[in-house]
Coordinates of C-alpha atoms in Angstrom, one line a residue:
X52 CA -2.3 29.2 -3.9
X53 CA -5.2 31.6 -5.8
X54 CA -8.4 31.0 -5.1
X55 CA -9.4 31.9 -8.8
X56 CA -11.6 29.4 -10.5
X57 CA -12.3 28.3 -14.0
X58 CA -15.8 29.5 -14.9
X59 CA -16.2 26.0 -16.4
X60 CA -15.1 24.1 -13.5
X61 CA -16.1 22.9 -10.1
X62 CA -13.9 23.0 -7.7
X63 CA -13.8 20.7 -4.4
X64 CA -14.5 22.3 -1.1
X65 CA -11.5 20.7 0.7
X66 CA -9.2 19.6 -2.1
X67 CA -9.3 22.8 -4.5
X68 CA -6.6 21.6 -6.8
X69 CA -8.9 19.3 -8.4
X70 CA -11.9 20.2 -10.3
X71 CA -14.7 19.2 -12.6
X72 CA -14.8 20.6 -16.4
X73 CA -16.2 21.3 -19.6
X74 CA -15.4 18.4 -21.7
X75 CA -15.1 17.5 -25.4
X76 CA -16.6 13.9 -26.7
X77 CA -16.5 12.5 -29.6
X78 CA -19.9 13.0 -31.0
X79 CA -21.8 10.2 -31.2
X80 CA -21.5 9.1 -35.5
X81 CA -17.6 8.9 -34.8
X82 CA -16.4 5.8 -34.2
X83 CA -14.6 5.2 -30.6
X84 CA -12.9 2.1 -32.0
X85 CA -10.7 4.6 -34.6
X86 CA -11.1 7.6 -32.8
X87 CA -9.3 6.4 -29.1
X88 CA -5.6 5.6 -29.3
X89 CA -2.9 4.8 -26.5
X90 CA -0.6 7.5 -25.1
X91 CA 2.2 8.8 -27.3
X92 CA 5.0 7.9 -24.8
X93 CA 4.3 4.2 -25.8
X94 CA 6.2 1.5 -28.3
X95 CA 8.7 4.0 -28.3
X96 CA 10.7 1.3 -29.5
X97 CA 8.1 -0.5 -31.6
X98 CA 7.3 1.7 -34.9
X99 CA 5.4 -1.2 -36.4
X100 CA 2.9 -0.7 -33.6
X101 CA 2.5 3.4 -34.7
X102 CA 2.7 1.8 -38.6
X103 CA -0.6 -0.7 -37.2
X104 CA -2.2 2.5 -36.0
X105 CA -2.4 4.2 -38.9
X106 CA -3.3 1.1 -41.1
X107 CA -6.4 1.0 -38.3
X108 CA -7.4 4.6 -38.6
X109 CA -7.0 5.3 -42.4
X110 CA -9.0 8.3 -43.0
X111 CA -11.4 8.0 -39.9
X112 CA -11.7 11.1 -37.7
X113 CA -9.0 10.3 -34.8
X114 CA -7.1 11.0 -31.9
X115 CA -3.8 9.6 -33.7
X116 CA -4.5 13.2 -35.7
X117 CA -4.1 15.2 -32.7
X118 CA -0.9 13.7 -30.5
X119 CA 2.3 13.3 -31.9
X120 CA 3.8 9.7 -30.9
X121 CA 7.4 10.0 -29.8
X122 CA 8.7 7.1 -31.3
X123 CA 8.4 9.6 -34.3
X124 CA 10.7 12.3 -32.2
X125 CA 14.5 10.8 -33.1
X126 CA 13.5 10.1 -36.4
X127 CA 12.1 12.9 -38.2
X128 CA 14.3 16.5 -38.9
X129 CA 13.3 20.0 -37.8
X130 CA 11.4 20.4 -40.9
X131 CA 9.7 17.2 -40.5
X132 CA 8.5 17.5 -36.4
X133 CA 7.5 21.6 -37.3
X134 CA 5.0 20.3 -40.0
X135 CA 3.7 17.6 -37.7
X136 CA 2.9 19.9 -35.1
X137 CA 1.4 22.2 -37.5
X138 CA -0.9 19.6 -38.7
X139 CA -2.0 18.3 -35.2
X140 CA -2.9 21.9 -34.4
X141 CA -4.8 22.3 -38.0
X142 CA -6.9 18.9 -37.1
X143 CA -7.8 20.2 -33.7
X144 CA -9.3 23.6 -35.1
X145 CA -10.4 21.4 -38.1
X146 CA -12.7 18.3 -35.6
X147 CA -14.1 21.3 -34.0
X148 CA -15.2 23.8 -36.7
X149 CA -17.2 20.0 -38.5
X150 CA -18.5 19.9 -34.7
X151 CA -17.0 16.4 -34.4
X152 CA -16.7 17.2 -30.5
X153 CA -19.8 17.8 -28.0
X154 CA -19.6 19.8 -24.9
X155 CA -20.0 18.0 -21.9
X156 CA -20.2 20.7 -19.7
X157 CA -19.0 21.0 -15.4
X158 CA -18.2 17.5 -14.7
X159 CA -16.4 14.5 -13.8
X160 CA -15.5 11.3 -15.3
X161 CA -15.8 8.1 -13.4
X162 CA -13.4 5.4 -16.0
X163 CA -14.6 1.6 -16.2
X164 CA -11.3 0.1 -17.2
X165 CA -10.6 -3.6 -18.1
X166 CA -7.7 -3.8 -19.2
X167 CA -5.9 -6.6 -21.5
X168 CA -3.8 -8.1 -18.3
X169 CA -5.1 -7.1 -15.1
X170 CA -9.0 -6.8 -14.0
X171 CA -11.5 -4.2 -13.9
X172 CA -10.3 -0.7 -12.5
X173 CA -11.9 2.6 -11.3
X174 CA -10.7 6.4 -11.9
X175 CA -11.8 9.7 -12.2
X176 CA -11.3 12.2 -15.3
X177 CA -10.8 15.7 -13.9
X178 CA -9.0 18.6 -14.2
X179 CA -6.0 19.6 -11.3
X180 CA -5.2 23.3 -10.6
X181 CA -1.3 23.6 -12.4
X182 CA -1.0 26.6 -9.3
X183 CA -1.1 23.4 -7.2
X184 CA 1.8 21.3 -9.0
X185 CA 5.4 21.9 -9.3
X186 CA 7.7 19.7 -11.1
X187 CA 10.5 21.1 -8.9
X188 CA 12.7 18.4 -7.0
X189 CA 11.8 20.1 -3.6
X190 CA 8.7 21.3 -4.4
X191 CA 6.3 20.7 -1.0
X192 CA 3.1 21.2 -2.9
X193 CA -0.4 19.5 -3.2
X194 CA 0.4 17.8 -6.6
X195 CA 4.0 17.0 -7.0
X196 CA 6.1 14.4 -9.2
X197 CA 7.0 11.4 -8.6
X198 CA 10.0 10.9 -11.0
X199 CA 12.9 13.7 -12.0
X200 CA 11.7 15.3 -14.4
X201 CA 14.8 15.9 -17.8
X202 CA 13.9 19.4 -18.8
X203 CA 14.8 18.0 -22.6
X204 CA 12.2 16.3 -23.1
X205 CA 9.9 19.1 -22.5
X206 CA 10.1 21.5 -25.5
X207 CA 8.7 18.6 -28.0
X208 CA 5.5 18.8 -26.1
X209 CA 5.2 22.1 -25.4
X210 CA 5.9 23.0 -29.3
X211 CA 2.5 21.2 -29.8
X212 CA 0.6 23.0 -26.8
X213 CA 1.9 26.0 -27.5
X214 CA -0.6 27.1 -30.2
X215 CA -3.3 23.9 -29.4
X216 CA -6.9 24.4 -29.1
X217 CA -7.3 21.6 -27.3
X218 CA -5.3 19.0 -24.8
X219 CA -5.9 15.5 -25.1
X220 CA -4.3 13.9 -21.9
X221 CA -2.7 10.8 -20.7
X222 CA -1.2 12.0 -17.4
X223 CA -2.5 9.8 -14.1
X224 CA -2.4 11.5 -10.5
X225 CA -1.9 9.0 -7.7
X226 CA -3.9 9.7 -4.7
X227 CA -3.0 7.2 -1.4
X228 CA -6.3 5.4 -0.5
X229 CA -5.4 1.9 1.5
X230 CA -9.0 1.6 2.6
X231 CA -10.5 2.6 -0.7
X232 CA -13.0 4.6 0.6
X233 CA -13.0 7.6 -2.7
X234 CA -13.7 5.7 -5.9
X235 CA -15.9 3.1 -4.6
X236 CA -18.0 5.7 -2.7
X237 CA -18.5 7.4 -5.8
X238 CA -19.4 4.3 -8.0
X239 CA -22.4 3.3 -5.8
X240 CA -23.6 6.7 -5.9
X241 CA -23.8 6.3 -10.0
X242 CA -26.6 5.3 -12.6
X243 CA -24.8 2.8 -14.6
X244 CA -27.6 3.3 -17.0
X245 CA -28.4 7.0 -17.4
X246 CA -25.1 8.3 -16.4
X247 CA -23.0 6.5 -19.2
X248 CA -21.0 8.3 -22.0
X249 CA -19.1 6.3 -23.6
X250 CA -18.6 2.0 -24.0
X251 CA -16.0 0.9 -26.1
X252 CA -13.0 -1.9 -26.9
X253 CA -9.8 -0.6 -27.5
X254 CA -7.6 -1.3 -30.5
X255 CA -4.5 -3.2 -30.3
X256 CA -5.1 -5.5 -27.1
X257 CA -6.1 -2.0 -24.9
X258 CA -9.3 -4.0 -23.9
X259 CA -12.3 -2.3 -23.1
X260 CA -13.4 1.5 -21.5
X261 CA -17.0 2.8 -20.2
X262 CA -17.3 6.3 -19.1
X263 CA -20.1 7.4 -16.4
X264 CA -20.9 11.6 -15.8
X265 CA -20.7 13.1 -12.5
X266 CA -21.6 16.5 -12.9
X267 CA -20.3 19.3 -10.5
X268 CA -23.5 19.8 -8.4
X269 CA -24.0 16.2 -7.7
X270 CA -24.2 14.2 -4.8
X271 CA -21.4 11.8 -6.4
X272 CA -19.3 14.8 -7.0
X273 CA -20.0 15.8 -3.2
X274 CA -19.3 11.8 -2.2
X275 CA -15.7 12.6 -3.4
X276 CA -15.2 15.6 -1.8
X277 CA -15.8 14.2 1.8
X278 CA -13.8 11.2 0.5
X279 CA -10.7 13.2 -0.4
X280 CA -10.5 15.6 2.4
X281 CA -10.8 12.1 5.0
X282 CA -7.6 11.0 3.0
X283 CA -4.5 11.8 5.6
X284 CA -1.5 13.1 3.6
X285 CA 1.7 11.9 4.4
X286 CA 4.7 14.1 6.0
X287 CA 3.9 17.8 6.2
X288 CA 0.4 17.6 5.2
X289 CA -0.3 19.4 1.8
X290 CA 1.0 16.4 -0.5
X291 CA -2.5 14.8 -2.1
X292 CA -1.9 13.4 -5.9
X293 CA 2.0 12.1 -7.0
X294 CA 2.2 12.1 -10.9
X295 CA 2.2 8.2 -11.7
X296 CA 2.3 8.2 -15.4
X297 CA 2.9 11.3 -17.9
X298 CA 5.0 13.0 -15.4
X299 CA 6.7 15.3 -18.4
X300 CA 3.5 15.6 -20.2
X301 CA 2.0 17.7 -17.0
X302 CA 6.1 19.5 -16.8
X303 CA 4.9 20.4 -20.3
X304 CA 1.4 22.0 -19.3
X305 CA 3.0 23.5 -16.1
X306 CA 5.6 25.7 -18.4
X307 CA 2.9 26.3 -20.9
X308 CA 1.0 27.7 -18.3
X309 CA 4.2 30.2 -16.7
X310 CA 4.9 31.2 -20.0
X311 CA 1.1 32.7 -20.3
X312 CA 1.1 34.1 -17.0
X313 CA 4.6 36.1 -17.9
X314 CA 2.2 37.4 -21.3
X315 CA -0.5 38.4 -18.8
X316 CA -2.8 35.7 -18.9
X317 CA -5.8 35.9 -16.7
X318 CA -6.0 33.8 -13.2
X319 CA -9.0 32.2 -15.3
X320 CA -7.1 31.3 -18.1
X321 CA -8.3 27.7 -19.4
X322 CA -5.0 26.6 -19.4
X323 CA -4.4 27.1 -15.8
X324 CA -5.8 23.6 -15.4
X325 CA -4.7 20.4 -17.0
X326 CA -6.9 17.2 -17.7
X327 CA -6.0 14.0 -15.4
X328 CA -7.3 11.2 -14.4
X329 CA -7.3 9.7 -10.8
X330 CA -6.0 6.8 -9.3
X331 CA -5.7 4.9 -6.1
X332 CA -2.0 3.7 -5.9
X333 CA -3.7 0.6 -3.5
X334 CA -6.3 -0.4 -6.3
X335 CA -4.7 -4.3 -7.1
X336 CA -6.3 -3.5 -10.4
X337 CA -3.4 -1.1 -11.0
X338 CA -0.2 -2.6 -11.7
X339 CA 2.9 -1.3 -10.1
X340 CA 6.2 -2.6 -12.0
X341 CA 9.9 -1.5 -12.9
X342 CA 10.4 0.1 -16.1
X343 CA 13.3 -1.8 -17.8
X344 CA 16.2 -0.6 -19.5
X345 CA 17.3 -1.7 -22.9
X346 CA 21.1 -0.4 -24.7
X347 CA 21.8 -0.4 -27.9
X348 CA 25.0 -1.1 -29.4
X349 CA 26.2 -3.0 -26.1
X350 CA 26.7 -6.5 -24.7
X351 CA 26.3 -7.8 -21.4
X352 CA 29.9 -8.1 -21.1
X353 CA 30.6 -4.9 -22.4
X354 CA 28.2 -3.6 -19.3
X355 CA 29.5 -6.1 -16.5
X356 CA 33.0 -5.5 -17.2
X357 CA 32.3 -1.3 -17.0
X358 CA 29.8 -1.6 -13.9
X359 CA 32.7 -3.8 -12.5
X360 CA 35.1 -1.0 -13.1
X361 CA 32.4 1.9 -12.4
X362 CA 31.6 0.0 -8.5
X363 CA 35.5 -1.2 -8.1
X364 CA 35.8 1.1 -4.9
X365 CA 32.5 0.9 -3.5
X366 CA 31.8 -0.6 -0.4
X367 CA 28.3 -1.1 0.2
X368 CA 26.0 -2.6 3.0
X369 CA 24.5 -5.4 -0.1
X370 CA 24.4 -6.3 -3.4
X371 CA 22.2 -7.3 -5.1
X372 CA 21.8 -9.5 -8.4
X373 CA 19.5 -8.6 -11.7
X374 CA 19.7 -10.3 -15.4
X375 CA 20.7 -9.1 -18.6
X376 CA 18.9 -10.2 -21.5
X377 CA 20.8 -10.6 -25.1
X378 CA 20.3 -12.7 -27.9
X379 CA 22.7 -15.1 -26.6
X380 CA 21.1 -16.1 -23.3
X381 CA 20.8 -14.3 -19.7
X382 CA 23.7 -12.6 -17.8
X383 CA 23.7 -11.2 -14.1
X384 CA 24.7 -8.0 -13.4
X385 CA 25.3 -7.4 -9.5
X386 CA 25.1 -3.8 -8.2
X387 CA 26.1 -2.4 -4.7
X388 CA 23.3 -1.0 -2.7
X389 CA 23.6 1.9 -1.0
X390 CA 20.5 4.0 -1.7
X391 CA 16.8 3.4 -1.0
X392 CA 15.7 2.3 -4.2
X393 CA 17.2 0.0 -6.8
X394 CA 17.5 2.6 -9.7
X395 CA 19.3 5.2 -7.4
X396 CA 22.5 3.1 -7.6
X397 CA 22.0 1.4 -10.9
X398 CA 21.2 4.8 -13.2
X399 CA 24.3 6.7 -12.5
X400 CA 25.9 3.7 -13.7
X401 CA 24.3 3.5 -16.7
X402 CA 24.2 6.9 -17.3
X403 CA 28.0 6.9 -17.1
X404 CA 28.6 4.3 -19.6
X405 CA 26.2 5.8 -22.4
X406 CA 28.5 8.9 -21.9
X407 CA 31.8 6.9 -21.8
X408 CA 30.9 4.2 -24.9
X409 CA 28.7 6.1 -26.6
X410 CA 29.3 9.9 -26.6
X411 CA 27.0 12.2 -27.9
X412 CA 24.5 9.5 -28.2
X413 CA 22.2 8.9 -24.8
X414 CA 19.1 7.7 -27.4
X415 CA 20.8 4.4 -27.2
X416 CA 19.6 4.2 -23.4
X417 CA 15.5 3.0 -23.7
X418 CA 12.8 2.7 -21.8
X419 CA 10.8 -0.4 -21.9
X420 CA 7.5 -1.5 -20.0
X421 CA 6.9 -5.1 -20.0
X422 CA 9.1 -8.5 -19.7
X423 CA 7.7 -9.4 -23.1
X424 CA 8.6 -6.5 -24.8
X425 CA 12.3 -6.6 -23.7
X426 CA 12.8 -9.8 -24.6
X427 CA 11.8 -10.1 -27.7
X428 CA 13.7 -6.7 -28.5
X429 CA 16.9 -7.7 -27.2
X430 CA 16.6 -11.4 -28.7
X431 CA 17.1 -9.6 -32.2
X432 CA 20.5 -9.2 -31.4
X433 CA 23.0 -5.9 -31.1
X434 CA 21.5 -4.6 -27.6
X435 CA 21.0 -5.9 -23.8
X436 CA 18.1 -5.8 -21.9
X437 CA 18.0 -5.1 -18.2
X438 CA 15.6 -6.3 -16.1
X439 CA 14.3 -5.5 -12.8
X440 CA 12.9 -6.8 -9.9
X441 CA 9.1 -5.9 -8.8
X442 CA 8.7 -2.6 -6.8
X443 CA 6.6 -2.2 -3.8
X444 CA 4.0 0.0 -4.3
X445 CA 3.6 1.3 -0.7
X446 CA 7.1 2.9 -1.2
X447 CA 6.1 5.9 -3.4
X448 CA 3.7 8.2 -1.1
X449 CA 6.4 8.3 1.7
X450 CA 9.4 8.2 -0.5
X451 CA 8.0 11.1 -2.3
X452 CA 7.3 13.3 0.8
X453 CA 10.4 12.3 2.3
X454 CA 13.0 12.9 -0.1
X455 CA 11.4 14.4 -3.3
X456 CA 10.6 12.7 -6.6
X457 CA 12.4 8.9 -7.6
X458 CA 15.0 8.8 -10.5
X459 CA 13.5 9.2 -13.7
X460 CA 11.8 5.9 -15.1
X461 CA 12.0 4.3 -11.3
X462 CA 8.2 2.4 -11.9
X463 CA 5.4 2.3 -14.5
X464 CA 1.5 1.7 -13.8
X465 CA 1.9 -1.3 -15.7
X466 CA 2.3 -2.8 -18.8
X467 CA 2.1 -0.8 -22.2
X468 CA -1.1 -2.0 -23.5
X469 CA -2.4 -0.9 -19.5
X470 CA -1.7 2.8 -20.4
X471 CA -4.5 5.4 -21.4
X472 CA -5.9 5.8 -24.6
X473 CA -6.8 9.2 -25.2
X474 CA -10.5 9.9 -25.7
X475 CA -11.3 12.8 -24.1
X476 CA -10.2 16.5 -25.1
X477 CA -10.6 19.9 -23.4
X478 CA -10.0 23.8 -24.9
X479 CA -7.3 25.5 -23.5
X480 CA -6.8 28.5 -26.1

């Protein structure tokens, strides 16, 4: 890997793919209630939610103005998803020329979360070295995936980076920490008082965030790096972070960045590094759950009957029983196990009957996070819902090293309302 480093960053001694920053905030006559929204991968499935946004943010400078919510991405036409990304990139030059954003300059977040389901939990804003990540499936890096990544889903994004002045970021890098000897090191080497940026509730049911500054020369910032390098990682040694949620978003910043290296971008290059926040996979703070499956146009039958045909010759070790959900009741679907994990027998299946039923069409295959939410859509009748068991969060770190990243959608770091709102940003032109 270069040793390059950004001039506004800070890199640790002994994990240099991680580094400190020059951050934008909100400054301080902006509102954080309007300005902080969730990720745009959420209520995908739930437009009313996006419609709720908007009602919330009317003309109040915003985040919403600056990320393009992908449960916008099936519905809107060339025309339409060119002038949206036009616009987000006009509001990002347009927040900074009014000097809406303050520099925070070489540092660190440490996050206060509590969120709407689960209690209070720690992480650290940062920035990780993209010459330290590869979304490859056999990629033996520091940062690696933990899902597959579906190169389609990446040009969306990267049309909206592409000509950004800024990245506002919802990706979260596990880091395996059974002990928790990182995070809470740092937080007792904080001044809750003088060090705070940011307090805040979060619309919509996100619950509340507090933001504390560990700057790049401080003895927090050097508490971390002794904590990381004590951290043993797994297998061959050089695997640190797994991406746990926005696994395409940081795809998306990876092939932004090659694509300015081939136009001769500096080693320098702001760009080169991609905001994410830190978490430890052991934190009980941080839920660990199955992302559920919902399909459109089908019944339960429909899938038993072609899952019955699909396994007909398979002869596996155990089986294994899961509901389906439709507006007439619940259903069990029971799938042969072969494979490690759950989803590594049951998505080829499903992939195969979105082909075979519904040709041409794999949008009718969602992803849902949250027993509630796949309920209530399927209980409206014309879909089924699949649920899954719970997943064991110890799995990941070894899977990972051991065989390469889990099929796509395998887990989520909770519930929808649990996911990041964006309130940071960082230049990258």
């Amino acid at each position: 890997m270069s040793t390059s480093s950004c001039p506004t960053c800070h890199t640790l001694v002994s994990t240099p793919e991680i580094s400190t920053t020059s951050f934008l905030l909100p400054s301080p006559d902006v509102p954080l209630g309007t300005w902080s929204v969730i990720a745009c991968d959420q209520f995908t499935s739930t437009p009313e939610y996006w419609q709720a946004v908007e009602g919330i943010v009317g003309q109040a400078p915003s985040t919403l103005r600056m990320i393009y919510p992908e449960v916008y991405l099936d519905s809107e036409d060339d025309t339409q998803r060119t002038r949206r990304v036009e616009e987000i990139n006009d509001t990002m030059d347009a927040y900074m020329s009014r000097r809406l954003l303050s520099e925070l300059p070489d540092s660190a977040i440490l996050v206060e979360r509590i969120t709407p389901t689960r209690e209070l939990r720690w992480s650290l804003l940062c920035v990780v070295d993209l010459e330290a990540y590869s979304f490859a499936p056999d990629a033996k890096c520091a940062v690696r995936p933990s899902e597959m990544t579906v190169p389609e889903r990446i040009p969306p994004r990267a049309a909206v980076r592409r000509n950004a002045a800024l990245e506002l970021s919802h990706v979260q890098l596990l880091f395996d920490d059974p002990e928790h000897t990182v995070l809470e090191t740092v937080e007792a080497q904080i001044d809750k008082n003088t060090d705070l940026l940011y307090d805040t509730a979060l619309m919509q049911g996100g619950g509340h965030v507090r933001g504390y500054r560990i700057p790049g020369e401080s003895a927090a910032w050097k508490a971390l790096d002794a904590g990381f390098a004590a951290l043993s990682a797994p297998g061959d040694g050089t695997f640190h972070f797994a991406v746990g949620d926005g696994n395409h978003s940081l795809a998306t910043a990876k092939t932004h960045w090659e694509a300015l290296k081939a136009q001769g971008a500096e080693a320098n290059h702001p760009a080169r590094w991609s905001m994410v926040e830190l978490l430890n996979i052991h934190d009980p703070a941080i839920p660990f759950e199955p992302i559920y499956r919902l399909v459109y146009g089908a019944s339960a039958e429909q899938l038993q009957d072609f899952a019955h045909k699909f396994w007909a010759d398979k002869d596996a070790p155990s089986e294994m029983e899961i509901v389906l959900v439709e507006a007439g009741g619940e259903h069990v679907l029971r799938v042969p196990r072969e494979k490690t994990l759950l989803m590594e027998d049951l998505q080829p299946m499903l992939d195969a009957f979105v082909t075979e039923v519904f040709p041409g069409k794999p949008e009718v295959l969602d992803y849902i996070h949250g027993d509630a939410e796949l309920r209530e859509l399927a209980s409206v009748g014309n879909c089924v819902g699949i649920l899954l068991p719970d997943l064991d969060r110890h799995v990941l770190f070894p899977y990972v090293s051991a065989n390469g990243p889990m099929p796509r959608k395998t887990f989520s770091l909770g519930e929808a309302e649990d996911k990041r709102y964006y309130l940071e940003a960082r230049a990258i032109r």
